[in-house]
Amino acid sequence: MDFNRPITYQVAGGTTIDFNSIGASEVTTTSPRGGYKVLSANFNAVPLIGYIDKRALRDGVDAADTYLGTRSLNIVCGVFGTSTGDLGDKVQAVLDAMRPIPRTYEADYGFRQLAFSQATIDVSNFSTGFIPMMMLVRPSSLPNVTMTSAQSIGVSAKGFAATVGLSFIAKAPYRFSSTERSISITSSSATTSLPNLGSAVAFPTFEIIYSSAVSYAAATVASVTFTMDSQVLKLNNLDFIAKTTTNEVRWFVDFENQTVRRGLRSTAGGAYVTTLRQDVIDTSLYNFGSIPPTDDAATTLTTSYSGSAPGLITVTYREAWY
C-alpha cells in the first residue's frame, strides 16, 4: 500500500471516500488543511486451515490440503479540518463510510472495494511503476476515534485534527488487481494464452456470444469444450434464440463458483437476466480449471466445438497477490 497515492473505499450510493486525500506535498505545509492521511496500515496474518493429525506410533503428523482463513486489515487515519466544524464533518464522514451493510452493497453483504496502489520495479508489465490493487472488505467494527484537546481545540491558524482507527475483514484473503484482464477468443482460436502475473490462482468467467451481428436466426451450439490446466469442461446444447435489437441470449461460465448460467436480455442495452443451467454440463467432462501463477505454470486454454461455433468468447479474470 503506497501512502503517496489515493486509498479509497466505496460508501453508500456507490461513491468513494479517499482516506489519503492529503498529498505528500501537503504534509509539511504550514497553513491549515482539511482532508485525510493514512498514518499506518496493518495487513494481519492469515491462518492456514487444514487437516493435521498426530501420526500414530510415529513422530510427525499426517497432513492434507490447507486453505487460507480470514484476513483482517487495520488502518490508522489522520483526519484534518480547517475549523472545528470542518473536523467534525470529516470525522462523521469516516464514521458514515464504515456502515456495515449500506443498501448499495446488500447483495454482497456489505463487502466492497478498498482500492490502493503498490509500487513495483516491474515497469514492463506495469508502466506507471504501480500495481493498482483492491480488496473486497467490510467493517469489522465501528471506528475508534481519538480526539485530544490540543488537536480538537487547537489554534485556528494551525487547523484541527483527530485520529481514527479503521478495522476491516476481507471476503477473500487476496489483494486483487483493480482491473480485470479481458481476453477474446474467436471461433478460429484453437489455443489461447492466459497469463497470470499474480501470486495466487485466478478463476476466470467466460461469456459465450453466438455472434456480434445485429441480428441472426436461432441456433444451437452442440458442444463446446474447454481444457485449462489439465482440467476439461464440456458444455452441451447451448441454445441461442433469434437475436433482435432487443432480445439476445448469452451464456456465462463462472469457474470460481462452478456454475453455468443462461442470460436473456429483453430490452435494448438492458441487463441479462440469468438462470442457473447446470444441466448443460457434460456428465463425464465436468472439471472447472483455474489459472495458476505464471511462476507455477504457463496456462494455455484449448477450445474446441462441435456443430455451430460461437463467434466470440470473452474470458475475464482478476489476478491476485497474497
PDB file of C-alpha atoms in Angstrom:
ATOM      1  CA  MET A   1       0.000   0.000   0.000  1.00  0.00           C
ATOM      2  CA  ASP A   2       1.613   3.249  -1.158  1.00  0.00           C
ATOM      3  CA  PHE A   3       0.892   6.209   1.158  1.00  0.00           C
ATOM      4  CA  ASN A   4       1.591   8.788  -1.569  1.00  0.00           C
ATOM      5  CA  ARG A   5      -1.368   7.719  -3.700  1.00  0.00           C
ATOM      6  CA  PRO A   6      -5.148   7.568  -3.154  1.00  0.00           C
ATOM      7  CA  ILE A   7      -6.552   4.926  -0.788  1.00  0.00           C
ATOM      8  CA  THR A   8     -10.281   4.834  -1.440  1.00  0.00           C
ATOM      9  CA  TYR A   9     -13.246   2.944  -0.008  1.00  0.00           C
ATOM     10  CA  GLN A  10     -16.678   2.513  -1.540  1.00  0.00           C
ATOM     11  CA  VAL A  11     -19.500   4.064   0.502  1.00  0.00           C
ATOM     12  CA  ALA A  12     -23.284   4.281   0.352  1.00  0.00           C
ATOM     13  CA  GLY A  13     -24.628   5.298  -3.051  1.00  0.00           C
ATOM     14  CA  GLY A  14     -21.647   3.851  -4.892  1.00  0.00           C
ATOM     15  CA  THR A  15     -19.302   6.816  -4.348  1.00  0.00           C
ATOM     16  CA  THR A  16     -15.915   6.635  -2.611  1.00  0.00           C
ATOM     17  CA  ILE A  17     -14.079   8.316   0.236  1.00  0.00           C
ATOM     18  CA  ASP A  18     -10.329   8.859  -0.067  1.00  0.00           C
ATOM     19  CA  PHE A  19      -8.632   8.049   3.248  1.00  0.00           C
ATOM     20  CA  ASN A  20      -5.401   9.505   1.818  1.00  0.00           C
ATOM     21  CA  SER A  21      -6.653  12.691   0.181  1.00  0.00           C
ATOM     22  CA  ILE A  22      -3.830  14.855   1.553  1.00  0.00           C
ATOM     23  CA  GLY A  23      -0.932  14.531  -0.870  1.00  0.00           C
ATOM     24  CA  ALA A  24       2.707  14.091   0.121  1.00  0.00           C
ATOM     25  CA  SER A  25       3.481  17.692  -0.861  1.00  0.00           C
ATOM     26  CA  GLU A  26       0.825  18.995   1.544  1.00  0.00           C
ATOM     27  CA  VAL A  27       2.080  17.230   4.664  1.00  0.00           C
ATOM     28  CA  THR A  28       4.664  19.881   5.544  1.00  0.00           C
ATOM     29  CA  THR A  29       2.615  22.962   4.622  1.00  0.00           C
ATOM     30  CA  THR A  30       2.077  25.437   7.450  1.00  0.00           C
ATOM     31  CA  SER A  31      -1.448  26.538   6.533  1.00  0.00           C
ATOM     32  CA  PRO A  32      -4.493  24.639   7.852  1.00  0.00           C
ATOM     33  CA  ARG A  33      -5.783  21.924   5.584  1.00  0.00           C
ATOM     34  CA  GLY A  34      -8.770  19.640   5.537  1.00  0.00           C
ATOM     35  CA  GLY A  35      -8.720  16.014   4.489  1.00  0.00           C
ATOM     36  CA  TYR A  36      -7.386  12.592   5.379  1.00  0.00           C
ATOM     37  CA  LYS A  37      -3.969  10.967   5.650  1.00  0.00           C
ATOM     38  CA  VAL A  38      -3.316   7.271   6.248  1.00  0.00           C
ATOM     39  CA  LEU A  39      -0.722   7.024   9.007  1.00  0.00           C
ATOM     40  CA  SER A  40      -0.331   3.240   9.083  1.00  0.00           C
ATOM     41  CA  ALA A  41      -1.841   0.055   7.684  1.00  0.00           C
ATOM     42  CA  ASN A  42      -1.593  -3.447   9.088  1.00  0.00           C
ATOM     43  CA  PHE A  43      -2.363  -6.466   6.921  1.00  0.00           C
ATOM     44  CA  ASN A  44      -2.821  -9.046   9.658  1.00  0.00           C
ATOM     45  CA  ALA A  45      -1.601 -12.632   9.493  1.00  0.00           C
ATOM     46  CA  VAL A  46      -3.880 -15.188   7.846  1.00  0.00           C
ATOM     47  CA  PRO A  47      -4.187 -18.623   9.485  1.00  0.00           C
ATOM     48  CA  LEU A  48      -3.770 -21.735   7.368  1.00  0.00           C
ATOM     49  CA  ILE A  49      -6.660 -24.116   7.965  1.00  0.00           C
ATOM     50  CA  GLY A  50      -6.411 -27.760   7.006  1.00  0.00           C
ATOM     51  CA  TYR A  51      -6.212 -31.331   8.214  1.00  0.00           C
ATOM     52  CA  ILE A  52      -3.321 -32.064  10.571  1.00  0.00           C
ATOM     53  CA  ASP A  53      -3.296 -35.012  12.964  1.00  0.00           C
ATOM     54  CA  LYS A  54      -0.626 -36.621  15.084  1.00  0.00           C
ATOM     55  CA  ARG A  55       0.714 -39.790  13.490  1.00  0.00           C
ATOM     56  CA  ALA A  56       0.075 -42.939  15.469  1.00  0.00           C
ATOM     57  CA  LEU A  57       3.228 -44.533  16.905  1.00  0.00           C
ATOM     58  CA  ARG A  58       5.460 -42.305  14.768  1.00  0.00           C
ATOM     59  CA  ASP A  59       6.982 -38.853  15.021  1.00  0.00           C
ATOM     60  CA  GLY A  60       5.387 -36.080  12.992  1.00  0.00           C
ATOM     61  CA  VAL A  61       1.870 -35.531  11.701  1.00  0.00           C
ATOM     62  CA  ASP A  62      -0.422 -36.649   8.917  1.00  0.00           C
ATOM     63  CA  ALA A  63      -1.391 -33.685   6.751  1.00  0.00           C
ATOM     64  CA  ALA A  64      -3.594 -32.902   3.771  1.00  0.00           C
ATOM     65  CA  ASP A  65      -4.711 -29.809   1.847  1.00  0.00           C
ATOM     66  CA  THR A  66      -4.608 -26.482   3.636  1.00  0.00           C
ATOM     67  CA  TYR A  67      -6.529 -23.283   2.857  1.00  0.00           C
ATOM     68  CA  LEU A  68      -6.283 -19.654   3.872  1.00  0.00           C
ATOM     69  CA  GLY A  69      -8.674 -18.438   6.563  1.00  0.00           C
ATOM     70  CA  THR A  70      -9.871 -14.947   7.437  1.00  0.00           C
ATOM     71  CA  ARG A  71      -7.742 -11.887   6.720  1.00  0.00           C
ATOM     72  CA  SER A  72      -8.251  -8.690   8.645  1.00  0.00           C
ATOM     73  CA  LEU A  73      -6.876  -5.220   7.980  1.00  0.00           C
ATOM     74  CA  ASN A  74      -6.359  -2.249  10.290  1.00  0.00           C
ATOM     75  CA  ILE A  75      -5.797   1.323   9.122  1.00  0.00           C
ATOM     76  CA  VAL A  76      -4.998   4.364  11.257  1.00  0.00           C
ATOM     77  CA  CYS A  77      -6.161   7.524   9.514  1.00  0.00           C
ATOM     78  CA  GLY A  78      -5.442  11.115  10.458  1.00  0.00           C
ATOM     79  CA  VAL A  79      -8.427  13.436   9.970  1.00  0.00           C
ATOM     80  CA  PHE A  80      -7.702  17.141   9.489  1.00  0.00           C
ATOM     81  CA  GLY A  81     -10.064  20.124   9.419  1.00  0.00           C
ATOM     82  CA  THR A  82      -9.635  23.816   8.744  1.00  0.00           C
ATOM     83  CA  SER A  83     -12.120  24.554  11.540  1.00  0.00           C
ATOM     84  CA  THR A  84     -13.735  22.596  14.368  1.00  0.00           C
ATOM     85  CA  GLY A  85     -16.863  22.266  12.241  1.00  0.00           C
ATOM     86  CA  ASP A  86     -14.858  21.022   9.262  1.00  0.00           C
ATOM     87  CA  LEU A  87     -13.101  18.480  11.500  1.00  0.00           C
ATOM     88  CA  GLY A  88     -16.405  17.275  12.943  1.00  0.00           C
ATOM     89  CA  ASP A  89     -17.906  16.797   9.479  1.00  0.00           C
ATOM     90  CA  LYS A  90     -14.872  14.900   8.210  1.00  0.00           C
ATOM     91  CA  VAL A  91     -14.809  12.583  11.232  1.00  0.00           C
ATOM     92  CA  GLN A  92     -18.525  11.949  10.729  1.00  0.00           C
ATOM     93  CA  ALA A  93     -17.926  11.171   7.038  1.00  0.00           C
ATOM     94  CA  VAL A  94     -15.466   8.444   8.058  1.00  0.00           C
ATOM     95  CA  LEU A  95     -17.938   7.018  10.584  1.00  0.00           C
ATOM     96  CA  ASP A  96     -20.673   7.018   7.928  1.00  0.00           C
ATOM     97  CA  ALA A  97     -18.335   5.267   5.465  1.00  0.00           C
ATOM     98  CA  MET A  98     -17.975   2.404   7.949  1.00  0.00           C
ATOM     99  CA  ARG A  99     -21.620   1.377   7.885  1.00  0.00           C
ATOM    100  CA  PRO A 100     -21.556  -2.439   7.847  1.00  0.00           C
ATOM    101  CA  ILE A 101     -24.049  -3.044   5.039  1.00  0.00           C
ATOM    102  CA  PRO A 102     -25.192   0.007   3.044  1.00  0.00           C
ATOM    103  CA  ARG A 103     -28.158  -0.749   0.806  1.00  0.00           C
ATOM    104  CA  THR A 104     -25.975  -0.350  -2.300  1.00  0.00           C
ATOM    105  CA  TYR A 105     -23.967  -3.405  -1.203  1.00  0.00           C
ATOM    106  CA  GLU A 106     -26.687  -5.563   0.371  1.00  0.00           C
ATOM    107  CA  ALA A 107     -26.307  -8.234  -2.316  1.00  0.00           C
ATOM    108  CA  ASP A 108     -22.643  -8.645  -1.312  1.00  0.00           C
ATOM    109  CA  TYR A 109     -23.365  -8.466   2.449  1.00  0.00           C
ATOM    110  CA  GLY A 110     -21.520  -5.179   2.757  1.00  0.00           C
ATOM    111  CA  PHE A 111     -18.261  -6.223   1.099  1.00  0.00           C
ATOM    112  CA  ARG A 112     -16.956  -3.520  -1.238  1.00  0.00           C
ATOM    113  CA  GLN A 113     -13.714  -2.279  -2.706  1.00  0.00           C
ATOM    114  CA  LEU A 114     -10.852  -0.808  -0.725  1.00  0.00           C
ATOM    115  CA  ALA A 115      -8.555   0.397  -3.520  1.00  0.00           C
ATOM    116  CA  PHE A 116      -4.874   1.327  -3.294  1.00  0.00           C
ATOM    117  CA  SER A 117      -1.569   1.039  -5.172  1.00  0.00           C
ATOM    118  CA  GLN A 118       1.603  -0.979  -4.679  1.00  0.00           C
ATOM    119  CA  ALA A 119       4.930   0.280  -6.010  1.00  0.00           C
ATOM    120  CA  THR A 120       6.922  -2.047  -8.282  1.00  0.00           C
ATOM    121  CA  ILE A 121      10.055  -2.011 -10.431  1.00  0.00           C
ATOM    122  CA  ASP A 122       8.320  -4.244 -12.999  1.00  0.00           C
ATOM    123  CA  VAL A 123       7.614  -1.444 -15.457  1.00  0.00           C
ATOM    124  CA  SER A 124       7.487  -3.875 -18.374  1.00  0.00           C
ATOM    125  CA  ASN A 125       4.107  -5.108 -17.076  1.00  0.00           C
ATOM    126  CA  PHE A 126       3.101  -2.036 -15.025  1.00  0.00           C
ATOM    127  CA  SER A 127       4.287   1.011 -16.941  1.00  0.00           C
ATOM    128  CA  THR A 128       3.414   3.543 -14.205  1.00  0.00           C
ATOM    129  CA  GLY A 129       5.594   1.773 -11.634  1.00  0.00           C
ATOM    130  CA  PHE A 130       2.500   0.942  -9.576  1.00  0.00           C
ATOM    131  CA  ILE A 131       0.130  -2.026  -9.433  1.00  0.00           C
ATOM    132  CA  PRO A 132      -3.469  -0.850  -8.918  1.00  0.00           C
ATOM    133  CA  MET A 133      -4.925  -3.179  -6.283  1.00  0.00           C
ATOM    134  CA  MET A 134      -8.095  -3.637  -4.291  1.00  0.00           C
ATOM    135  CA  MET A 135      -9.550  -5.847  -1.583  1.00  0.00           C
ATOM    136  CA  LEU A 136     -13.203  -6.704  -1.001  1.00  0.00           C
ATOM    137  CA  VAL A 137     -13.723  -5.754   2.655  1.00  0.00           C
ATOM    138  CA  ARG A 138     -16.402  -4.685   5.075  1.00  0.00           C
ATOM    139  CA  PRO A 139     -16.021  -3.073   8.516  1.00  0.00           C
ATOM    140  CA  SER A 140     -15.449  -5.493  11.377  1.00  0.00           C
ATOM    141  CA  SER A 141     -16.193  -2.823  13.993  1.00  0.00           C
ATOM    142  CA  LEU A 142     -17.179   0.798  14.325  1.00  0.00           C
ATOM    143  CA  PRO A 143     -14.084   3.026  14.187  1.00  0.00           C
ATOM    144  CA  ASN A 144     -12.053   4.050  17.198  1.00  0.00           C
ATOM    145  CA  VAL A 145     -11.919   7.868  17.281  1.00  0.00           C
ATOM    146  CA  THR A 146      -9.200   9.605  19.299  1.00  0.00           C
ATOM    147  CA  MET A 147      -9.519  13.328  19.901  1.00  0.00           C
ATOM    148  CA  THR A 148      -7.345  15.420  22.230  1.00  0.00           C
ATOM    149  CA  SER A 149      -7.940  18.922  23.493  1.00  0.00           C
ATOM    150  CA  ALA A 150      -4.732  20.119  21.810  1.00  0.00           C
ATOM    151  CA  GLN A 151      -5.788  18.724  18.442  1.00  0.00           C
ATOM    152  CA  SER A 152      -9.515  19.375  18.526  1.00  0.00           C
ATOM    153  CA  ILE A 153      -9.450  22.793  20.197  1.00  0.00           C
ATOM    154  CA  GLY A 154      -6.050  23.860  18.947  1.00  0.00           C
ATOM    155  CA  VAL A 155      -5.318  27.118  17.203  1.00  0.00           C
ATOM    156  CA  SER A 156      -7.313  28.217  14.166  1.00  0.00           C
ATOM    157  CA  ALA A 157      -4.166  29.197  12.296  1.00  0.00           C
ATOM    158  CA  LYS A 158      -2.848  25.631  12.578  1.00  0.00           C
ATOM    159  CA  GLY A 159      -6.052  23.710  11.949  1.00  0.00           C
ATOM    160  CA  PHE A 160      -7.580  20.805  13.860  1.00  0.00           C
ATOM    161  CA  ALA A 161      -7.031  17.042  13.844  1.00  0.00           C
ATOM    162  CA  ALA A 162      -8.140  13.656  15.159  1.00  0.00           C
ATOM    163  CA  THR A 163      -7.102  10.056  14.539  1.00  0.00           C
ATOM    164  CA  VAL A 164      -9.490   7.286  13.531  1.00  0.00           C
ATOM    165  CA  GLY A 165      -8.775   3.550  13.708  1.00  0.00           C
ATOM    166  CA  LEU A 166     -10.474   1.506  10.973  1.00  0.00           C
ATOM    167  CA  SER A 167     -10.892  -2.281  11.119  1.00  0.00           C
ATOM    168  CA  PHE A 168     -11.915  -4.438   8.165  1.00  0.00           C
ATOM    169  CA  ILE A 169     -12.446  -8.085   7.376  1.00  0.00           C
ATOM    170  CA  ALA A 170     -11.776  -9.363   3.842  1.00  0.00           C
ATOM    171  CA  LYS A 171     -14.110 -11.628   1.880  1.00  0.00           C
ATOM    172  CA  ALA A 172     -11.051 -13.239   0.271  1.00  0.00           C
ATOM    173  CA  PRO A 173      -7.523 -13.052   1.715  1.00  0.00           C
ATOM    174  CA  TYR A 174      -6.018 -11.712  -1.505  1.00  0.00           C
ATOM    175  CA  ARG A 175      -5.140  -8.320  -2.904  1.00  0.00           C
ATOM    176  CA  PHE A 176      -6.743  -8.306  -6.350  1.00  0.00           C
ATOM    177  CA  SER A 177      -5.871  -6.333  -9.454  1.00  0.00           C
ATOM    178  CA  SER A 178      -8.178  -3.312  -9.646  1.00  0.00           C
ATOM    179  CA  THR A 179      -8.826  -4.041 -13.304  1.00  0.00           C
ATOM    180  CA  GLU A 180      -9.930  -7.297 -14.850  1.00  0.00           C
ATOM    181  CA  ARG A 181      -7.835  -8.884 -17.560  1.00  0.00           C
ATOM    182  CA  SER A 182     -10.030  -9.497 -20.616  1.00  0.00           C
ATOM    183  CA  ILE A 183      -9.108 -11.852 -23.467  1.00  0.00           C
ATOM    184  CA  SER A 184     -11.199 -12.542 -26.566  1.00  0.00           C
ATOM    185  CA  ILE A 185     -11.430 -15.941 -28.222  1.00  0.00           C
ATOM    186  CA  THR A 186     -12.853 -16.257 -31.726  1.00  0.00           C
ATOM    187  CA  SER A 187     -14.246 -19.459 -33.199  1.00  0.00           C
ATOM    188  CA  SER A 188     -10.957 -19.985 -35.043  1.00  0.00           C
ATOM    189  CA  SER A 189      -8.889 -19.890 -31.841  1.00  0.00           C
ATOM    190  CA  ALA A 190      -7.521 -23.347 -31.017  1.00  0.00           C
ATOM    191  CA  THR A 191      -5.285 -22.267 -28.124  1.00  0.00           C
ATOM    192  CA  THR A 192      -5.190 -19.092 -26.075  1.00  0.00           C
ATOM    193  CA  SER A 193      -2.568 -17.970 -23.549  1.00  0.00           C
ATOM    194  CA  LEU A 194      -3.980 -16.928 -20.161  1.00  0.00           C
ATOM    195  CA  PRO A 195      -1.202 -15.060 -18.294  1.00  0.00           C
ATOM    196  CA  ASN A 196      -1.397 -14.631 -14.520  1.00  0.00           C
ATOM    197  CA  LEU A 197       1.136 -12.146 -13.123  1.00  0.00           C
ATOM    198  CA  GLY A 198      -0.179 -12.552  -9.571  1.00  0.00           C
ATOM    199  CA  SER A 199       0.977 -14.989  -6.904  1.00  0.00           C
ATOM    200  CA  ALA A 200      -2.413 -16.656  -6.304  1.00  0.00           C
ATOM    201  CA  VAL A 201      -4.605 -18.822  -8.511  1.00  0.00           C
ATOM    202  CA  ALA A 202      -7.115 -16.922 -10.693  1.00  0.00           C
ATOM    203  CA  PHE A 203     -10.574 -18.146 -11.653  1.00  0.00           C
ATOM    204  CA  PRO A 204     -11.984 -16.891 -14.975  1.00  0.00           C
ATOM    205  CA  THR A 205     -15.511 -16.145 -16.127  1.00  0.00           C
ATOM    206  CA  PHE A 206     -16.417 -16.980 -19.726  1.00  0.00           C
ATOM    207  CA  GLU A 207     -19.098 -15.093 -21.662  1.00  0.00           C
ATOM    208  CA  ILE A 208     -20.197 -17.057 -24.739  1.00  0.00           C
ATOM    209  CA  ILE A 209     -21.613 -14.884 -27.533  1.00  0.00           C
ATOM    210  CA  TYR A 210     -23.039 -16.577 -30.604  1.00  0.00           C
ATOM    211  CA  SER A 211     -22.440 -13.611 -32.904  1.00  0.00           C
ATOM    212  CA  SER A 212     -21.780  -9.886 -32.711  1.00  0.00           C
ATOM    213  CA  ALA A 213     -24.085  -9.320 -35.696  1.00  0.00           C
ATOM    214  CA  VAL A 214     -27.073  -7.011 -35.227  1.00  0.00           C
ATOM    215  CA  SER A 215     -29.392  -9.971 -35.775  1.00  0.00           C
ATOM    216  CA  TYR A 216     -29.245 -13.693 -36.507  1.00  0.00           C
ATOM    217  CA  ALA A 217     -31.519 -16.735 -36.607  1.00  0.00           C
ATOM    218  CA  ALA A 218     -31.937 -19.079 -33.663  1.00  0.00           C
ATOM    219  CA  ALA A 219     -29.085 -21.568 -33.320  1.00  0.00           C
ATOM    220  CA  THR A 220     -27.677 -24.245 -31.039  1.00  0.00           C
ATOM    221  CA  VAL A 221     -24.036 -24.970 -30.278  1.00  0.00           C
ATOM    222  CA  ALA A 222     -23.921 -28.765 -29.963  1.00  0.00           C
ATOM    223  CA  SER A 223     -20.928 -28.655 -27.626  1.00  0.00           C
ATOM    224  CA  VAL A 224     -18.014 -26.521 -26.542  1.00  0.00           C
ATOM    225  CA  THR A 225     -15.055 -27.975 -24.639  1.00  0.00           C
ATOM    226  CA  PHE A 226     -12.548 -26.019 -22.550  1.00  0.00           C
ATOM    227  CA  THR A 227      -9.240 -27.568 -21.462  1.00  0.00           C
ATOM    228  CA  MET A 228      -7.268 -25.500 -18.956  1.00  0.00           C
ATOM    229  CA  ASP A 229      -4.524 -26.542 -16.526  1.00  0.00           C
ATOM    230  CA  SER A 230      -5.192 -30.216 -17.401  1.00  0.00           C
ATOM    231  CA  GLN A 231      -8.871 -29.864 -16.423  1.00  0.00           C
ATOM    232  CA  VAL A 232     -11.609 -30.435 -19.030  1.00  0.00           C
ATOM    233  CA  LEU A 233     -15.076 -28.899 -19.015  1.00  0.00           C
ATOM    234  CA  LYS A 234     -17.612 -29.697 -21.731  1.00  0.00           C
ATOM    235  CA  LEU A 235     -20.950 -27.945 -22.225  1.00  0.00           C
ATOM    236  CA  ASN A 236     -23.689 -29.417 -24.410  1.00  0.00           C
ATOM    237  CA  ASN A 237     -26.618 -27.967 -26.341  1.00  0.00           C
ATOM    238  CA  LEU A 238     -26.212 -24.236 -25.733  1.00  0.00           C
ATOM    239  CA  ASP A 239     -29.274 -22.658 -27.321  1.00  0.00           C
ATOM    240  CA  PHE A 240     -29.380 -19.124 -28.686  1.00  0.00           C
ATOM    241  CA  ILE A 241     -32.717 -17.526 -29.580  1.00  0.00           C
ATOM    242  CA  ALA A 242     -33.027 -15.371 -32.687  1.00  0.00           C
ATOM    243  CA  LYS A 243     -31.280 -12.100 -31.944  1.00  0.00           C
ATOM    244  CA  THR A 244     -33.125  -8.815 -32.486  1.00  0.00           C
ATOM    245  CA  THR A 245     -32.470  -5.242 -31.455  1.00  0.00           C
ATOM    246  CA  THR A 246     -33.945  -6.077 -28.038  1.00  0.00           C
ATOM    247  CA  ASN A 247     -33.617  -9.834 -27.473  1.00  0.00           C
ATOM    248  CA  GLU A 248     -30.414 -11.839 -27.124  1.00  0.00           C
ATOM    249  CA  VAL A 249     -29.112 -14.889 -25.226  1.00  0.00           C
ATOM    250  CA  ARG A 250     -25.601 -15.247 -23.892  1.00  0.00           C
ATOM    251  CA  TRP A 251     -24.080 -17.969 -21.698  1.00  0.00           C
ATOM    252  CA  PHE A 252     -21.919 -17.281 -18.639  1.00  0.00           C
ATOM    253  CA  VAL A 253     -19.499 -19.819 -17.126  1.00  0.00           C
ATOM    254  CA  ASP A 254     -18.188 -18.991 -13.636  1.00  0.00           C
ATOM    255  CA  PHE A 255     -15.125 -21.121 -12.881  1.00  0.00           C
ATOM    256  CA  GLU A 256     -14.786 -19.947  -9.272  1.00  0.00           C
ATOM    257  CA  ASN A 257     -18.318 -20.886  -8.241  1.00  0.00           C
ATOM    258  CA  GLN A 258     -18.510 -23.704 -10.821  1.00  0.00           C
ATOM    259  CA  THR A 259     -21.797 -22.531 -12.310  1.00  0.00           C
ATOM    260  CA  VAL A 260     -23.235 -22.140 -15.805  1.00  0.00           C
ATOM    261  CA  ARG A 261     -25.950 -19.547 -16.391  1.00  0.00           C
ATOM    262  CA  ARG A 262     -28.075 -18.696 -19.411  1.00  0.00           C
ATOM    263  CA  GLY A 263     -28.563 -14.955 -19.747  1.00  0.00           C
ATOM    264  CA  LEU A 264     -31.559 -13.413 -21.534  1.00  0.00           C
ATOM    265  CA  ARG A 265     -31.776  -9.745 -22.455  1.00  0.00           C
ATOM    266  CA  SER A 266     -35.226  -8.493 -23.436  1.00  0.00           C
ATOM    267  CA  THR A 267     -34.625  -4.729 -23.723  1.00  0.00           C
ATOM    268  CA  ALA A 268     -32.146  -2.899 -25.932  1.00  0.00           C
ATOM    269  CA  GLY A 269     -28.964  -2.291 -23.956  1.00  0.00           C
ATOM    270  CA  GLY A 270     -30.512  -3.871 -20.852  1.00  0.00           C
ATOM    271  CA  ALA A 271     -29.008  -6.308 -18.378  1.00  0.00           C
ATOM    272  CA  TYR A 272     -29.012 -10.055 -18.893  1.00  0.00           C
ATOM    273  CA  VAL A 273     -31.347 -11.910 -16.543  1.00  0.00           C
ATOM    274  CA  THR A 274     -29.603 -15.189 -15.765  1.00  0.00           C
ATOM    275  CA  THR A 275     -30.920 -18.648 -14.955  1.00  0.00           C
ATOM    276  CA  LEU A 276     -28.812 -21.417 -13.449  1.00  0.00           C
ATOM    277  CA  ARG A 277     -28.324 -24.186 -16.049  1.00  0.00           C
ATOM    278  CA  GLN A 278     -26.068 -26.886 -14.621  1.00  0.00           C
ATOM    279  CA  ASP A 279     -27.896 -29.393 -16.851  1.00  0.00           C
ATOM    280  CA  VAL A 280     -25.733 -28.392 -19.850  1.00  0.00           C
ATOM    281  CA  ILE A 281     -22.549 -29.631 -18.126  1.00  0.00           C
ATOM    282  CA  ASP A 282     -21.397 -32.933 -19.588  1.00  0.00           C
ATOM    283  CA  THR A 283     -21.633 -35.759 -17.043  1.00  0.00           C
ATOM    284  CA  SER A 284     -18.198 -37.144 -17.906  1.00  0.00           C
ATOM    285  CA  LEU A 285     -16.188 -33.927 -18.519  1.00  0.00           C
ATOM    286  CA  TYR A 286     -17.141 -31.554 -15.742  1.00  0.00           C
ATOM    287  CA  ASN A 287     -13.934 -30.212 -14.158  1.00  0.00           C
ATOM    288  CA  PHE A 288     -13.643 -26.432 -13.798  1.00  0.00           C
ATOM    289  CA  GLY A 289      -9.984 -25.456 -14.153  1.00  0.00           C
ATOM    290  CA  SER A 290      -8.059 -22.464 -12.839  1.00  0.00           C
ATOM    291  CA  ILE A 291      -5.196 -20.216 -13.922  1.00  0.00           C
ATOM    292  CA  PRO A 292      -2.116 -20.750 -11.726  1.00  0.00           C
ATOM    293  CA  PRO A 293       0.506 -18.028 -11.294  1.00  0.00           C
ATOM    294  CA  THR A 294       2.945 -17.820 -14.182  1.00  0.00           C
ATOM    295  CA  ASP A 295       5.836 -18.923 -11.956  1.00  0.00           C
ATOM    296  CA  ASP A 296       3.941 -22.200 -11.323  1.00  0.00           C
ATOM    297  CA  ALA A 297       2.978 -22.869 -14.924  1.00  0.00           C
ATOM    298  CA  ALA A 298       2.099 -21.054 -18.136  1.00  0.00           C
ATOM    299  CA  THR A 299      -1.600 -21.645 -18.787  1.00  0.00           C
ATOM    300  CA  THR A 300      -2.896 -22.335 -22.264  1.00  0.00           C
ATOM    301  CA  LEU A 301      -6.619 -22.685 -22.861  1.00  0.00           C
ATOM    302  CA  THR A 302      -7.693 -25.072 -25.603  1.00  0.00           C
ATOM    303  CA  THR A 303     -11.188 -24.530 -27.013  1.00  0.00           C
ATOM    304  CA  SER A 304     -12.989 -26.942 -29.319  1.00  0.00           C
ATOM    305  CA  TYR A 305     -16.527 -27.127 -30.707  1.00  0.00           C
ATOM    306  CA  SER A 306     -18.962 -29.451 -32.394  1.00  0.00           C
ATOM    307  CA  GLY A 307     -21.776 -28.233 -34.579  1.00  0.00           C
ATOM    308  CA  SER A 308     -22.132 -24.464 -34.913  1.00  0.00           C
ATOM    309  CA  ALA A 309     -19.350 -22.478 -33.260  1.00  0.00           C
ATOM    310  CA  PRO A 310     -19.955 -19.287 -31.257  1.00  0.00           C
ATOM    311  CA  GLY A 311     -18.472 -16.174 -32.795  1.00  0.00           C
ATOM    312  CA  LEU A 312     -16.840 -14.862 -29.636  1.00  0.00           C
ATOM    313  CA  ILE A 313     -15.944 -15.984 -26.123  1.00  0.00           C
ATOM    314  CA  THR A 314     -14.729 -13.335 -23.687  1.00  0.00           C
ATOM    315  CA  VAL A 315     -12.550 -14.533 -20.806  1.00  0.00           C
ATOM    316  CA  THR A 316     -12.227 -12.191 -17.812  1.00  0.00           C
ATOM    317  CA  TYR A 317     -10.387 -12.667 -14.536  1.00  0.00           C
ATOM    318  CA  ARG A 318      -8.577 -10.733 -11.826  1.00  0.00           C
ATOM    319  CA  GLU A 319      -5.011 -11.532 -10.939  1.00  0.00           C
ATOM    320  CA  ALA A 320      -4.397 -11.720  -7.197  1.00  0.00           C
ATOM    321  CA  TRP A 321      -1.498 -11.464  -4.765  1.00  0.00           C
ATOM    322  CA  TYR A 322      -1.062 -12.727  -1.218  1.00  0.00           C
TER     323      TYR A 322
END
